[in-house]
Amino acid sequence: MSVKNGIRQVVVDLLRQKYPYLLKPSIVLARVTAANLLDEARPLGRYTVRILSSNGQPDPAWPEYPAILTELDLAKGDTVVLGLARGEDAVILGRYNS
């Protein structure tokens, strides 16, 4: 193993241990799998989403994210842009229209 590859491996291992969220994308596409409108007077809903792989199918490497609150009016099956703070806390940024 060269010195360059050794240093690269040490950096990758350090990132995996201390900052695992840096190795995952912070903005992804997701599909709404459950929708629950909480307030009839204004569009406040609680949604469950599933992150999609690059081919548009649910990605089994990611968990399902439940109970995301947003004022967007979404329906089951909609595709959304999902922001992940620290790789964990999910926020729906908007509807994705391909």
Short mmCIF file of C-alpha atoms in Angstrom, two decimals:
data_model
loop_
_atom_site.label_atom_id
_atom_site.label_comp_id
_atom_site.label_asym_id
_atom_site.label_seq_id
_atom_site.Cartn_x
_atom_site.Cartn_y
_atom_site.Cartn_z
CA MET A 1 0.00 0.00 0.00
CA SER A 2 1.38 3.39 -0.94
CA VAL A 3 1.62 6.25 1.52
CA LYS A 4 -1.06 8.13 -0.44
CA ASN A 5 -3.51 5.21 -0.24
CA GLY A 6 -2.69 4.71 3.44
CA ILE A 7 -3.47 8.35 4.24
CA ARG A 8 -6.67 8.16 2.18
CA GLN A 9 -7.80 5.08 4.14
CA VAL A 10 -7.07 6.76 7.49
CA VAL A 11 -9.15 9.80 6.45
CA VAL A 12 -12.05 7.63 5.25
CA ASP A 13 -11.98 5.60 8.47
CA LEU A 14 -11.96 8.80 10.54
CA LEU A 15 -14.95 10.16 8.61
CA ARG A 16 -16.86 6.90 9.07
CA GLN A 17 -16.23 6.90 12.81
CA LYS A 18 -16.64 10.56 13.76
CA TYR A 19 -18.69 12.09 10.93
CA PRO A 20 -20.69 9.34 9.18
CA TYR A 21 -23.24 11.84 7.85
CA LEU A 22 -20.53 13.43 5.66
CA LEU A 23 -20.34 10.24 3.60
CA LYS A 24 -24.05 10.36 2.71
CA PRO A 25 -25.82 12.91 0.53
CA SER A 26 -27.53 15.72 2.41
CA ILE A 27 -30.24 16.28 -0.21
CA VAL A 28 -32.07 13.31 -1.72
CA LEU A 29 -35.28 12.45 -3.53
CA ALA A 30 -37.94 10.58 -1.59
CA ARG A 31 -41.44 9.25 -2.19
CA VAL A 32 -44.32 9.98 0.18
CA THR A 33 -45.54 6.63 1.50
CA ALA A 34 -48.10 7.95 3.99
CA ALA A 35 -49.89 11.29 4.29
CA ASN A 36 -51.91 12.60 7.20
CA LEU A 37 -53.48 16.07 7.04
CA LEU A 38 -53.47 17.50 10.58
CA ASP A 39 -55.35 20.75 10.11
CA GLU A 40 -58.22 21.35 7.67
CA ALA A 41 -57.90 25.15 8.02
CA ARG A 42 -54.32 25.25 6.70
CA PRO A 43 -52.14 22.76 4.87
CA LEU A 44 -50.26 21.20 7.76
CA GLY A 45 -49.48 17.54 7.34
CA ARG A 46 -47.40 14.74 8.76
CA TYR A 47 -45.76 12.58 6.12
CA THR A 48 -43.74 9.39 5.94
CA VAL A 49 -41.18 9.20 3.14
CA ARG A 50 -38.87 6.61 1.62
CA ILE A 51 -35.58 7.69 0.00
CA LEU A 52 -35.20 6.74 -3.66
CA SER A 53 -32.16 5.30 -5.40
CA SER A 54 -30.78 6.77 -8.63
CA ASN A 55 -33.19 4.58 -10.65
CA GLY A 56 -36.24 6.00 -8.83
CA GLN A 57 -36.95 2.90 -6.73
CA PRO A 58 -37.00 2.81 -2.90
CA ASP A 59 -33.44 2.49 -1.62
CA PRO A 60 -33.15 -0.35 0.95
CA ALA A 61 -29.94 1.20 2.35
CA TRP A 62 -31.98 4.02 3.93
CA PRO A 63 -34.64 3.80 6.65
CA GLU A 64 -38.16 5.11 6.19
CA TYR A 65 -38.54 8.59 7.71
CA PRO A 66 -41.87 8.95 9.57
CA ALA A 67 -43.72 11.94 11.02
CA ILE A 68 -42.16 14.75 8.99
CA LEU A 69 -44.21 17.92 9.46
CA THR A 70 -44.62 20.36 6.58
CA GLU A 71 -47.08 22.95 5.34
CA LEU A 72 -46.87 21.56 1.80
CA ASP A 73 -50.00 19.84 0.53
CA LEU A 74 -48.68 16.42 -0.47
CA ALA A 75 -50.29 13.13 -1.39
CA LYS A 76 -49.16 9.54 -1.11
CA GLY A 77 -46.95 8.77 -4.11
CA ASP A 78 -45.61 12.31 -4.56
CA THR A 79 -41.85 12.69 -5.01
CA VAL A 80 -40.22 15.26 -2.76
CA VAL A 81 -36.80 16.80 -2.19
CA LEU A 82 -35.63 15.80 1.28
CA GLY A 83 -32.91 17.58 3.22
CA LEU A 84 -31.04 15.60 5.86
CA ALA A 85 -29.37 17.58 8.62
CA ARG A 86 -26.43 15.59 10.01
CA GLY A 87 -27.67 12.69 7.89
CA GLU A 88 -30.59 12.11 10.26
CA ASP A 89 -33.08 14.95 10.77
CA ALA A 90 -35.33 15.03 7.71
CA VAL A 91 -36.98 18.14 6.30
CA ILE A 92 -39.15 18.19 3.18
CA LEU A 93 -37.79 21.04 1.06
CA GLY A 94 -40.37 20.86 -1.70
CA ARG A 95 -42.17 18.79 -4.30
CA TYR A 96 -40.00 17.35 -7.10
CA ASN A 97 -41.32 17.58 -10.64
CA SER A 98 -39.20 15.61 -13.09
#
